[in-house]
XYZ file of C-alpha atoms in Angstrom:
572
model
C -31.195 -40.940 -64.966
C -32.163 -40.740 -68.779
C -35.402 -38.902 -70.027
C -36.658 -42.061 -71.660
C -37.061 -43.681 -68.236
C -39.946 -41.240 -67.566
C -41.855 -43.105 -70.268
C -40.990 -46.529 -68.831
C -43.001 -45.815 -65.570
C -46.541 -46.183 -66.352
C -47.423 -44.622 -62.860
C -46.060 -41.249 -63.926
C -48.567 -40.769 -66.788
C -46.398 -38.893 -68.945
C -47.027 -38.589 -72.942
C -44.151 -37.549 -75.252
C -45.148 -34.937 -77.651
C -41.924 -34.251 -79.250
C -38.209 -34.838 -78.984
C -37.934 -38.461 -79.798
C -34.249 -38.131 -80.712
C -33.419 -36.423 -77.661
C -34.359 -38.994 -74.957
C -31.015 -40.067 -73.996
C -30.291 -36.762 -72.323
C -29.522 -36.947 -68.648
C -31.673 -35.540 -65.985
C -29.880 -33.990 -62.778
C -32.807 -32.691 -61.239
C -36.354 -31.445 -61.400
C -38.056 -27.899 -60.839
C -41.487 -26.848 -60.763
C -42.025 -23.289 -62.090
C -44.573 -20.936 -63.500
C -42.489 -18.089 -63.705
C -42.353 -16.408 -67.310
C -38.566 -16.205 -66.692
C -37.177 -19.012 -64.424
C -33.706 -18.834 -65.647
C -32.226 -17.455 -62.256
C -33.347 -20.921 -60.713
C -31.879 -23.012 -63.517
C -28.486 -24.606 -63.544
C -28.742 -26.981 -66.518
C -29.874 -30.724 -66.590
C -33.398 -30.169 -65.183
C -36.644 -31.743 -65.963
C -39.000 -28.534 -65.778
C -42.532 -28.961 -64.339
C -45.041 -26.242 -65.378
C -48.768 -25.584 -65.053
C -48.783 -23.315 -68.122
C -49.909 -20.391 -65.727
C -47.101 -18.214 -67.386
C -48.874 -18.674 -70.909
C -51.466 -15.623 -71.476
C -51.535 -16.417 -75.604
C -49.659 -18.236 -78.180
C -46.612 -15.649 -78.373
C -45.573 -16.510 -74.812
C -44.326 -20.111 -75.500
C -41.370 -19.100 -77.747
C -39.599 -17.103 -75.182
C -40.283 -19.271 -72.621
C -38.999 -22.406 -74.408
C -35.782 -20.344 -75.610
C -35.014 -19.510 -71.950
C -35.228 -23.235 -71.103
C -33.179 -24.278 -74.030
C -30.456 -21.909 -73.366
C -30.113 -22.780 -69.725
C -29.719 -26.424 -70.718
C -32.668 -27.970 -69.276
C -33.167 -31.770 -70.140
C -36.912 -31.581 -70.993
C -40.072 -29.764 -70.131
C -43.336 -31.517 -68.791
C -46.649 -29.562 -69.089
C -49.632 -30.264 -66.994
C -53.113 -30.594 -68.477
C -55.099 -29.670 -65.309
C -55.455 -25.902 -66.342
C -55.759 -25.915 -70.176
C -56.610 -29.489 -71.007
C -54.597 -30.468 -74.242
C -51.089 -28.943 -74.424
C -51.259 -25.834 -76.887
C -49.892 -26.469 -80.470
C -47.754 -23.444 -80.095
C -45.951 -24.859 -77.074
C -45.304 -28.034 -79.084
C -43.974 -26.298 -82.035
C -41.844 -24.174 -79.998
C -40.160 -27.008 -78.274
C -39.641 -28.582 -81.751
C -37.995 -25.601 -82.851
C -35.557 -25.256 -79.907
C -35.027 -29.262 -79.792
C -36.481 -29.570 -76.414
C -38.261 -32.809 -75.468
C -41.799 -32.084 -74.505
C -44.187 -34.351 -72.213
C -47.729 -33.877 -71.268
C -48.509 -34.498 -67.773
C -52.000 -36.146 -67.155
C -54.373 -33.885 -64.846
C -54.632 -36.972 -62.260
C -50.738 -37.054 -61.734
C -49.438 -34.461 -59.020
C -46.126 -32.958 -59.862
C -45.255 -34.381 -56.362
C -44.984 -37.672 -57.892
C -42.869 -36.775 -60.744
C -40.700 -34.923 -58.344
C -40.327 -37.880 -55.908
C -39.467 -40.298 -58.730
C -36.744 -38.075 -60.263
C -34.953 -37.336 -57.208
C -35.161 -40.764 -55.885
C -33.756 -41.904 -59.424
C -30.947 -39.592 -59.780
C -29.978 -39.897 -56.164
C -29.962 -43.651 -56.598
C -27.511 -43.401 -59.576
C -24.785 -41.287 -57.378
C -22.598 -43.189 -55.227
C -22.042 -42.362 -51.670
C -22.714 -38.878 -50.378
C -26.246 -38.096 -49.619
C -27.847 -40.102 -52.395
C -27.854 -43.366 -50.782
C -29.479 -41.528 -47.665
C -32.267 -40.028 -49.561
C -32.906 -43.168 -51.355
C -32.752 -45.345 -48.026
C -35.116 -43.117 -46.460
C -37.774 -42.678 -48.742
C -40.313 -43.053 -45.875
C -40.192 -39.182 -45.626
C -42.409 -39.139 -48.453
C -44.902 -41.449 -46.996
C -48.381 -40.213 -45.511
C -48.879 -40.021 -41.766
C -46.401 -39.714 -38.792
C -44.593 -42.821 -39.848
C -42.968 -40.648 -42.536
C -41.136 -38.933 -39.659
C -41.062 -35.456 -41.214
C -38.378 -33.135 -42.284
C -36.460 -34.136 -38.990
C -35.565 -37.748 -40.634
C -33.439 -36.116 -43.514
C -31.999 -33.579 -41.220
C -30.855 -36.195 -39.081
C -29.250 -38.066 -41.810
C -27.532 -35.119 -43.032
C -25.833 -34.708 -39.656
C -25.130 -38.425 -39.448
C -24.064 -39.112 -42.821
C -22.450 -35.930 -44.149
C -21.900 -34.030 -40.738
C -24.084 -31.243 -41.914
C -26.087 -29.364 -39.232
C -29.232 -28.019 -40.941
C -32.507 -26.437 -39.860
C -35.730 -25.800 -41.813
C -37.145 -22.161 -41.147
C -40.257 -20.472 -42.070
C -40.100 -17.073 -43.793
C -40.044 -15.405 -40.344
C -37.090 -17.475 -38.960
C -39.199 -19.762 -36.916
C -37.828 -23.229 -36.748
C -40.013 -25.868 -38.374
C -37.498 -28.602 -38.048
C -33.826 -29.201 -36.874
C -31.444 -31.650 -36.072
C -29.244 -31.262 -32.748
C -29.294 -27.869 -31.055
C -31.880 -25.428 -32.291
C -31.126 -21.884 -33.539
C -31.828 -18.963 -31.454
C -34.918 -17.253 -32.340
C -32.804 -14.159 -33.080
C -30.311 -16.257 -35.485
C -33.430 -17.656 -37.241
C -34.809 -14.253 -37.763
C -31.712 -12.874 -38.995
C -30.828 -15.750 -41.402
C -34.629 -15.511 -42.630
C -34.073 -11.803 -43.438
C -30.787 -12.207 -45.221
C -32.493 -15.145 -47.461
C -35.211 -12.963 -48.188
C -33.132 -10.061 -49.101
C -31.215 -12.193 -51.507
C -34.178 -13.749 -53.120
C -35.594 -10.281 -53.811
C -32.457 -9.107 -55.274
C -32.487 -12.006 -57.808
C -29.368 -13.515 -56.635
C -29.057 -17.266 -57.484
C -29.339 -19.796 -54.440
C -27.927 -21.104 -52.440
C -27.148 -17.918 -50.519
C -23.971 -17.427 -48.333
C -24.560 -15.767 -45.054
C -22.279 -14.958 -42.149
C -23.742 -14.919 -38.956
C -21.653 -14.606 -35.558
C -18.685 -16.017 -37.133
C -20.449 -18.847 -38.716
C -21.166 -19.355 -42.227
C -24.292 -20.610 -43.654
C -25.696 -21.712 -47.050
C -29.492 -20.912 -47.436
C -31.478 -22.957 -49.803
C -35.078 -21.938 -50.837
C -37.836 -24.535 -50.129
C -40.613 -23.710 -52.733
C -44.035 -24.633 -52.514
C -45.085 -26.796 -55.503
C -48.535 -25.570 -55.244
C -50.391 -28.887 -56.272
C -53.509 -30.456 -54.937
C -54.939 -27.170 -54.086
C -52.302 -26.005 -51.633
C -51.381 -22.886 -53.398
C -51.942 -21.140 -56.761
C -49.159 -21.152 -59.626
C -46.710 -18.515 -59.016
C -46.189 -16.034 -61.653
C -44.021 -13.448 -59.770
C -41.501 -14.059 -57.153
C -43.421 -11.756 -54.858
C -46.183 -14.065 -54.603
C -44.052 -16.889 -52.969
C -41.071 -15.180 -51.382
C -43.091 -14.606 -47.983
C -44.287 -18.071 -47.811
C -41.598 -20.182 -48.763
C -39.672 -22.082 -46.334
C -35.927 -22.328 -46.520
C -33.161 -24.870 -45.506
C -30.204 -23.279 -43.720
C -27.137 -25.360 -43.567
C -24.198 -24.786 -41.435
C -21.631 -24.672 -44.042
C -20.324 -22.687 -47.048
C -21.535 -24.245 -50.178
C -19.807 -21.682 -52.484
C -16.880 -24.458 -52.946
C -19.205 -27.559 -53.107
C -18.890 -29.768 -56.411
C -22.044 -29.722 -58.551
C -22.982 -33.113 -57.232
C -23.287 -31.947 -53.732
C -25.269 -29.045 -54.756
C -27.850 -31.028 -56.700
C -28.195 -33.537 -53.852
C -29.008 -30.864 -51.450
C -31.390 -29.419 -54.073
C -33.098 -32.952 -54.013
C -33.459 -32.486 -50.283
C -35.152 -29.383 -50.410
C -37.613 -31.101 -53.014
C -38.454 -33.738 -50.618
C -39.162 -31.250 -47.854
C -41.241 -29.308 -50.400
C -43.416 -32.392 -50.958
C -43.888 -32.480 -47.288
C -44.693 -28.916 -47.102
C -47.318 -29.384 -49.855
C -48.961 -32.105 -47.656
C -49.091 -29.791 -44.569
C -50.445 -26.925 -46.476
C -53.223 -29.127 -47.733
C -54.348 -29.894 -44.404
C -54.878 -26.205 -43.755
C -57.746 -26.318 -46.454
C -60.225 -27.350 -43.812
C -59.463 -24.427 -41.417
C -59.407 -21.947 -44.424
C -62.833 -22.982 -45.562
C -64.512 -22.728 -42.168
C -63.176 -19.227 -41.830
C -64.331 -18.525 -45.199
C -67.685 -19.793 -44.373
C -68.015 -17.730 -41.153
C -66.719 -14.678 -42.686
C -69.272 -14.707 -45.536
C -71.917 -15.072 -43.168
C -70.631 -12.315 -41.157
C -70.243 -9.977 -44.009
C -73.557 -10.784 -45.551
C -75.449 -9.882 -42.431
C -76.684 -13.549 -41.483
C -78.628 -14.027 -38.578
C -76.556 -14.689 -35.453
C -77.913 -18.072 -34.785
C -76.700 -19.151 -38.246
C -73.303 -17.682 -37.493
C -73.295 -19.462 -34.042
C -74.124 -22.784 -35.656
C -70.958 -22.338 -38.141
C -68.978 -21.534 -35.101
C -69.944 -24.562 -33.175
C -68.492 -26.606 -36.391
C -65.412 -24.514 -36.171
C -64.657 -24.936 -32.563
C -63.633 -28.743 -32.384
C -61.457 -28.365 -35.182
C -59.569 -25.296 -34.132
C -59.690 -26.137 -30.242
C -60.123 -30.013 -29.949
C -61.332 -31.161 -26.472
C -62.574 -27.666 -25.541
C -65.767 -28.105 -23.531
C -67.071 -24.475 -23.560
C -67.547 -22.040 -26.429
C -64.586 -19.703 -26.974
C -64.083 -16.200 -27.268
C -63.059 -14.942 -30.819
C -60.788 -12.016 -32.024
C -60.475 -11.014 -35.598
C -57.275 -10.228 -37.260
C -57.137 -8.451 -40.696
C -54.039 -8.286 -42.852
C -53.147 -6.516 -46.056
C -50.300 -6.729 -48.539
C -49.629 -4.146 -50.902
C -46.972 -3.853 -53.589
C -45.906 -1.005 -55.669
C -46.952 -2.110 -59.110
C -44.612 -1.572 -62.137
C -47.038 -1.972 -64.895
C -45.679 -5.285 -66.070
C -46.980 -7.642 -63.448
C -49.968 -7.614 -61.030
C -49.282 -9.352 -57.698
C -52.225 -10.890 -56.044
C -52.051 -9.452 -52.349
C -54.634 -11.621 -50.810
C -52.999 -15.023 -50.782
C -49.841 -13.472 -49.667
C -51.366 -11.821 -46.685
C -53.162 -15.179 -46.040
C -50.043 -17.195 -45.924
C -48.416 -14.507 -43.779
C -51.172 -14.238 -41.289
C -51.027 -18.030 -40.942
C -47.383 -17.536 -39.843
C -47.472 -14.572 -38.117
C -50.210 -15.969 -35.600
C -48.305 -19.158 -34.574
C -46.856 -18.970 -31.377
C -43.302 -18.114 -31.705
C -42.328 -20.453 -28.917
C -43.885 -23.493 -30.486
C -41.740 -25.410 -33.008
C -42.997 -27.670 -35.716
C -44.894 -27.261 -38.869
C -48.301 -28.390 -37.384
C -48.181 -25.470 -34.751
C -50.951 -23.414 -36.473
C -53.642 -25.754 -35.808
C -55.654 -22.912 -34.026
C -55.615 -20.627 -37.031
C -58.398 -19.997 -39.379
C -57.414 -17.596 -42.383
C -59.674 -16.663 -45.303
C -58.771 -14.106 -47.930
C -60.755 -11.912 -50.298
C -59.163 -9.725 -52.886
C -56.074 -8.112 -51.255
C -57.178 -8.635 -47.811
C -56.753 -11.594 -45.417
C -58.998 -12.123 -42.503
C -58.290 -14.601 -39.587
C -60.679 -15.997 -37.059
C -58.678 -16.792 -33.932
C -60.448 -18.656 -31.046
C -59.474 -17.809 -27.327
C -60.391 -20.313 -24.828
C -62.929 -18.876 -22.312
C -61.856 -18.438 -18.703
C -63.482 -21.529 -17.049
C -64.018 -19.993 -13.602
C -65.571 -16.348 -13.997
C -65.669 -14.000 -11.023
C -69.305 -12.995 -10.352
C -68.883 -9.589 -11.752
C -66.951 -10.738 -14.828
C -68.405 -9.987 -18.347
C -70.967 -12.776 -19.452
C -71.605 -13.767 -23.029
C -73.368 -11.086 -24.818
C -71.968 -8.342 -22.611
C -69.658 -5.438 -23.753
C -66.050 -6.399 -24.409
C -63.685 -5.088 -21.720
C -60.637 -6.582 -22.816
C -57.339 -4.580 -21.746
C -53.799 -4.851 -22.777
C -53.133 -7.647 -19.919
C -56.281 -9.835 -20.611
C -55.584 -13.523 -20.641
C -54.439 -15.331 -23.908
C -55.766 -12.274 -26.150
C -53.630 -11.362 -29.106
C -52.200 -7.679 -29.240
C -50.967 -5.874 -32.311
C -47.412 -4.737 -31.198
C -46.522 -8.262 -29.849
C -47.531 -10.208 -32.999
C -45.125 -8.196 -35.075
C -42.112 -7.739 -32.714
C -40.275 -10.786 -33.682
C -40.923 -10.888 -37.326
C -40.718 -7.134 -38.462
C -37.052 -7.485 -39.603
C -37.325 -10.552 -41.754
C -40.706 -9.425 -43.285
C -39.230 -5.978 -44.070
C -36.576 -7.586 -46.032
C -38.934 -9.596 -48.008
C -41.089 -6.631 -48.828
C -37.917 -4.818 -49.644
C -38.843 -1.413 -51.216
C -41.835 -2.054 -52.963
C -44.253 -3.951 -50.432
C -46.094 -3.001 -47.266
C -47.812 -5.180 -44.589
C -50.501 -3.867 -42.419
C -52.407 -5.630 -39.725
C -55.309 -4.825 -37.418
C -56.593 -6.634 -34.379
C -60.063 -6.324 -32.823
C -61.104 -6.695 -29.109
C -62.189 -10.284 -28.250
C -66.076 -11.035 -28.558
C -67.986 -13.497 -26.536
C -70.655 -14.420 -29.114
C -71.645 -14.657 -32.730
C -73.372 -11.210 -32.479
C -70.183 -9.457 -31.833
C -68.093 -10.785 -34.924
C -69.350 -8.158 -37.431
C -68.289 -5.238 -35.141
C -65.197 -7.086 -34.514
C -64.618 -7.475 -38.250
C -65.143 -3.709 -38.828
C -62.924 -2.963 -35.778
C -60.048 -4.791 -36.985
C -60.372 -3.318 -40.419
C -60.464 0.304 -38.908
C -57.226 -0.685 -36.881
C -55.625 -1.890 -39.833
C -56.148 1.388 -41.641
C -54.790 3.232 -38.685
C -51.672 0.994 -39.198
C -51.727 2.032 -42.775
C -51.226 5.722 -41.837
C -48.026 5.150 -40.170
C -44.503 4.997 -41.770
C -42.606 1.752 -42.192
C -42.958 -1.468 -44.086
C -44.568 -3.478 -41.465
C -47.300 -1.863 -39.225
C -49.965 -2.944 -36.675
C -52.673 -1.455 -34.660
C -55.019 -2.768 -31.986
C -58.608 -2.039 -31.038
C -57.534 0.095 -27.964
C -55.970 2.494 -30.449
C -59.441 3.207 -32.000
C -60.700 5.366 -28.819
C -58.005 7.788 -29.236
C -57.374 10.930 -31.562
C -55.115 8.637 -33.604
C -58.394 7.027 -35.423
C -58.792 10.443 -37.044
C -55.260 10.613 -38.436
C -55.634 8.030 -41.343
C -58.490 10.151 -42.600
C -56.409 13.394 -43.056
C -55.278 13.649 -46.630
C -51.793 13.389 -47.256
C -50.988 16.716 -48.497
C -52.869 18.299 -45.524
C -50.660 16.219 -43.076
C -47.412 17.394 -45.030
C -48.395 20.948 -44.950
C -49.445 20.826 -41.333
C -46.212 18.959 -40.046
C -43.891 20.990 -42.319
C -45.240 24.444 -40.953
C -44.656 23.409 -37.360
C -41.566 21.089 -37.499
C -39.409 22.269 -40.190
C -38.278 25.309 -38.586
C -37.179 23.362 -35.770
C -35.516 20.586 -37.907
C -33.792 23.133 -39.820
C -32.383 24.819 -36.599
C -31.173 21.302 -35.097
C -29.491 20.795 -38.281
C -27.485 23.818 -38.143
C -26.864 24.036 -34.511
C -27.479 20.532 -33.014
C -29.618 21.947 -30.579
C -32.092 18.894 -30.135
C -35.376 21.242 -29.996
C -37.247 18.194 -31.703
C -36.333 15.840 -28.985
C -36.767 18.636 -26.320
C -40.370 19.207 -27.697
C -41.142 15.500 -27.445
C -40.309 14.975 -23.750
C -41.856 18.376 -22.845
C -45.141 17.198 -24.149
C -44.540 13.743 -22.813
C -44.073 15.404 -19.287
C -47.458 17.362 -19.772
C -45.309 20.448 -19.697
C -43.786 19.951 -16.288
C -40.432 21.776 -16.314
C -38.985 19.701 -13.217
C -39.963 16.235 -14.749
C -38.771 17.374 -18.205
C -35.417 18.604 -17.115
C -34.742 15.483 -15.040
C -35.725 13.304 -17.999
C -33.396 15.137 -20.423
C -30.594 15.670 -17.667
C -30.760 19.205 -18.058
C -30.887 22.115 -15.929
C -34.302 23.915 -15.772
C -33.026 27.257 -17.345
C -31.320 25.312 -20.275
C -34.814 23.766 -20.671
C -36.436 27.044 -20.661
C -34.160 28.509 -23.262
C -34.684 25.759 -25.519
C -38.539 25.984 -25.229
C -38.230 29.630 -25.545
C -36.247 29.101 -28.783
C -39.035 26.684 -30.218
C -41.640 29.194 -29.586
C -39.713 32.036 -31.222
C -39.125 29.870 -34.353
C -42.549 28.587 -34.860
C -44.445 31.710 -33.192
C -46.481 29.105 -30.918
C -46.831 29.282 -27.291
C -46.210 26.233 -25.409
C -48.279 27.390 -22.292
C -51.522 27.252 -24.522
C -53.358 24.015 -24.812
C -54.214 24.628 -28.642
C -50.731 25.099 -29.324
C -49.449 21.936 -27.379
C -52.234 19.942 -29.226
C -50.934 21.134 -32.651
C -47.449 20.115 -31.857
C -48.454 16.677 -30.485
C -50.510 16.004 -33.589
C -47.571 17.075 -35.904
C -45.143 14.889 -34.060
C -47.512 12.124 -34.422
C -47.918 12.468 -38.036
C -44.331 13.057 -39.064
């Protein structure tokens, strides 16, 4: 299609601000961005849509426009929702670089323009997927009649013999045609995709898995309609964007085929925006409840808000549920050139992590209400109450007695077991996710304590090594609660004094003194049990323990020295 066709459709609400002589340019696709430098995602011929979040002052316009012109984009459409009238400096920069500029009225969603361009571009290409996308525009209609992403994936299979799946950033299958991917394959593909995005490689990303080649296409959130804020840094979206995994090697595809697959991802992105918008009610409920809890509101007032939330989160439930609180924090090592907001990232991640991994589909997060404040995200998770309690079971208002095997309660280790690898790839070497889980509470009175408990558990998790860490409420009753509050330099000095002599000796002699010490403490100092665990003769074990004592000057028969070694190993 030509640029001038955009002005012929009154429904798009576009106003030309400059570039009359360039309106015969061909439009090959559409891209929404608020990155200061989106060049890695541009291939030429795109209509670029922007909300202007990249612009901090007038000097930013010229570099941004020069990047677009250098990439060969067809034109730029700037939204008026954020700043009102389009700034004169942007108009002038587009004039100097001969880049046509359109203003998008604040009442027009970018999704409307995206749908129109994708439909028109596809309709002008004969055969291939173009006719498929055009023929099945019902994907874009609201409600269940639209069919969701499965419709277009089915058509990829039937018309192009392409098997494809839509995956979440953790690898959970959201939609697919034909046989589902295994959970392990989905997680590995998501990890490879996230690593490629963080490295700055241009999509689609090629991935080989089990002898099969996949091409991975990002499905970026358009962020319109309040679904998500404008993205200024790739780290703000990399851990929330979906991806399209296609069982094919796209490296030798012609440009037309790549453009068409890009059009498919844009259609799915619009569907994603609509699904995200449906979460706003649950997010608002969580925000209201948590604001009351943190403000010290009366339990009766909190209970009233919970009664409003319960039918939304657990429709059809006749009795009040129990509740758990989960706190997550995403932190980035700042480089001084950008400031990444951790709260929205943690919110999107928590909404994904709390989905039951056995449940597929984009609507499987209906029970999850997550709010964010600052760099912290807080989830309010309802747990259906057990209908027939035993006579001696705890009643509402009693102290919580949840253990590791209690009913449907969430447990910290289980939450991260399936998602640790892909999320670590997305966090790369400059991000961390830490998560804390409270015990369940049976009434509004317990929510404030549960929130503090979850926050304390998250701080315990933050004291551990690794990119993705979690801790639960049961850990707050042990010595590990003290460890996060020991200064880092004190911890390093303490562990070095006790363990460095053993590590040096192991390095030189391969004596395995550290594993021997760990096993000896785990066996409570039992020579027989420890020797059996290590498959050693008792005399060999005695020799190793003697060497440990000689190198450190400690006596493993003394409780104090055993405790020092135990803490050093936990802090190392």
